[in-house]
Amino acid sequence: MDTSDDGPDLAPGLREAGNNLCGVLRGHLEASAVAEHFVRAGWTSRSSSWDAYEVGTSWCRVGLDPADGPDILLNGVVAPDRLDALATLLSRFGLRFGLELYDDEGGLCREITV
């Protein structure tokens, strides 16, 4: 199963926020398999195109978009104080990744690469 409506909705304050998260999941991955990891962790998941997904919880909503090649691009919004929680979750999934957090003006605030 790679889609699920079970899980918390994005917090109201984040719904109005602009995207502040960009990243990449490295390796030979299928977006549906990654979405399934998130569903098992209690997140919502929906198909957003033929091979892309959007996953979310109360503090984060990201798109999983396959890139040309073996990687998956991440783009969305995360509560800035929960970036480490997202990184921990991706590590628990056994994924290699890079995450970039941006401020309201588009300046890079923080990077995590594993």
Short mmCIF file of C-alpha atoms in Angstrom, two decimals:
data_model
loop_
_atom_site.label_atom_id
_atom_site.label_comp_id
_atom_site.label_asym_id
_atom_site.label_seq_id
_atom_site.Cartn_x
_atom_site.Cartn_y
_atom_site.Cartn_z
CA MET A 1 0.00 0.00 0.00
CA ASP A 2 1.49 3.35 -0.97
CA THR A 3 -1.49 5.66 -0.38
CA SER A 4 -3.30 6.35 2.87
CA ASP A 5 -5.61 9.01 4.27
CA ASP A 6 -4.86 7.76 7.77
CA GLY A 7 -2.61 10.12 9.67
CA PRO A 8 -2.72 13.69 10.92
CA ASP A 9 -3.42 16.69 8.72
CA LEU A 10 -0.81 19.38 8.25
CA ALA A 11 -0.96 21.97 11.05
CA PRO A 12 -2.90 25.12 10.06
CA GLY A 13 0.14 27.39 10.46
CA LEU A 14 2.12 25.31 7.98
CA ARG A 15 -0.69 25.18 5.39
CA GLU A 16 -0.18 28.86 4.63
CA ALA A 17 3.63 28.67 4.75
CA GLY A 18 5.64 28.61 1.56
CA ASN A 19 7.87 25.70 0.73
CA ASN A 20 10.96 25.74 2.93
CA LEU A 21 12.36 22.26 2.33
CA CYS A 22 14.27 20.83 -0.61
CA GLY A 23 16.14 17.58 -0.71
CA VAL A 24 17.11 14.43 -2.49
CA LEU A 25 16.89 10.75 -1.64
CA ARG A 26 19.84 8.97 -3.21
CA GLY A 27 19.85 5.50 -4.67
CA HIS A 28 17.82 3.27 -6.90
CA LEU A 29 14.45 3.91 -5.29
CA GLU A 30 10.83 3.86 -6.32
CA ALA A 31 8.75 6.75 -4.97
CA SER A 32 5.95 4.30 -4.17
CA ALA A 33 8.27 2.27 -1.92
CA VAL A 34 9.39 5.42 -0.09
CA ALA A 35 5.74 6.53 0.29
CA GLU A 36 4.99 3.13 1.81
CA HIS A 37 7.70 3.68 4.45
CA PHE A 38 5.99 6.94 5.42
CA VAL A 39 2.56 5.27 5.57
CA ARG A 40 3.94 2.62 7.92
CA ALA A 41 5.24 5.48 10.11
CA GLY A 42 1.69 6.91 10.36
CA TRP A 43 1.90 9.60 7.65
CA THR A 44 -0.68 10.27 4.95
CA SER A 45 0.23 9.51 1.34
CA ARG A 46 -1.42 10.27 -1.97
CA SER A 47 -0.42 9.83 -5.57
CA SER A 48 0.30 13.22 -7.16
CA SER A 49 1.13 11.97 -10.68
CA TRP A 50 1.92 8.72 -12.48
CA ASP A 51 5.01 8.06 -10.40
CA ALA A 52 5.12 10.82 -7.74
CA TYR A 53 3.62 11.00 -4.25
CA GLU A 54 2.88 13.54 -1.56
CA VAL A 55 3.37 12.41 2.03
CA GLY A 56 2.53 14.31 5.17
CA THR A 57 1.95 14.56 8.87
CA SER A 58 1.06 17.44 11.19
CA TRP A 59 4.55 18.98 10.97
CA CYS A 60 5.64 18.19 7.41
CA ARG A 61 4.29 17.74 3.88
CA VAL A 62 6.64 16.83 1.02
CA GLY A 63 6.40 15.71 -2.56
CA LEU A 64 8.41 12.67 -3.65
CA ASP A 65 9.26 13.22 -7.31
CA PRO A 66 11.44 10.78 -9.25
CA ALA A 67 14.36 12.54 -10.94
CA ASP A 68 16.13 11.51 -14.10
CA GLY A 69 18.37 8.75 -12.83
CA PRO A 70 18.28 6.90 -9.52
CA ASP A 71 17.23 9.72 -7.16
CA ILE A 72 13.97 11.09 -5.76
CA LEU A 73 13.56 14.83 -5.21
CA LEU A 74 11.85 16.20 -2.09
CA ASN A 75 10.07 19.54 -2.02
CA GLY A 76 7.66 20.89 0.55
CA VAL A 77 7.23 22.37 3.98
CA VAL A 78 8.52 21.28 7.38
CA ALA A 79 8.24 22.88 10.79
CA PRO A 80 11.80 24.21 11.15
CA ASP A 81 12.21 22.71 14.61
CA ARG A 82 11.33 19.24 13.22
CA LEU A 83 14.03 19.00 10.51
CA ASP A 84 16.06 16.66 12.72
CA ALA A 85 12.98 14.47 13.22
CA LEU A 86 12.60 14.16 9.43
CA ALA A 87 16.29 13.29 9.08
CA THR A 88 15.99 10.66 11.81
CA LEU A 89 12.98 9.14 10.10
CA LEU A 90 14.74 8.97 6.72
CA SER A 91 17.75 7.37 8.41
CA ARG A 92 15.47 4.84 10.10
CA PHE A 93 14.13 3.98 6.64
CA GLY A 94 17.73 3.21 5.64
CA LEU A 95 17.87 6.01 3.06
CA ARG A 96 20.80 8.21 1.99
CA PHE A 97 19.66 11.81 1.63
CA GLY A 98 20.40 15.51 1.61
CA LEU A 99 18.00 18.07 3.08
CA GLU A 100 18.05 21.88 2.83
CA LEU A 101 15.94 24.15 5.05
CA TYR A 102 15.24 27.71 3.86
CA ASP A 103 13.97 30.77 5.72
CA ASP A 104 11.05 32.99 4.67
CA GLU A 105 13.30 35.09 2.44
CA GLY A 106 14.69 32.04 0.64
CA GLY A 107 18.03 31.97 2.43
CA LEU A 108 19.57 28.62 3.30
CA CYS A 109 19.34 28.07 7.06
CA ARG A 110 20.56 24.53 7.46
CA GLU A 111 21.71 21.45 5.55
CA ILE A 112 21.79 17.79 6.55
CA THR A 113 23.52 15.20 4.38
CA VAL A 114 23.67 11.49 5.17
#
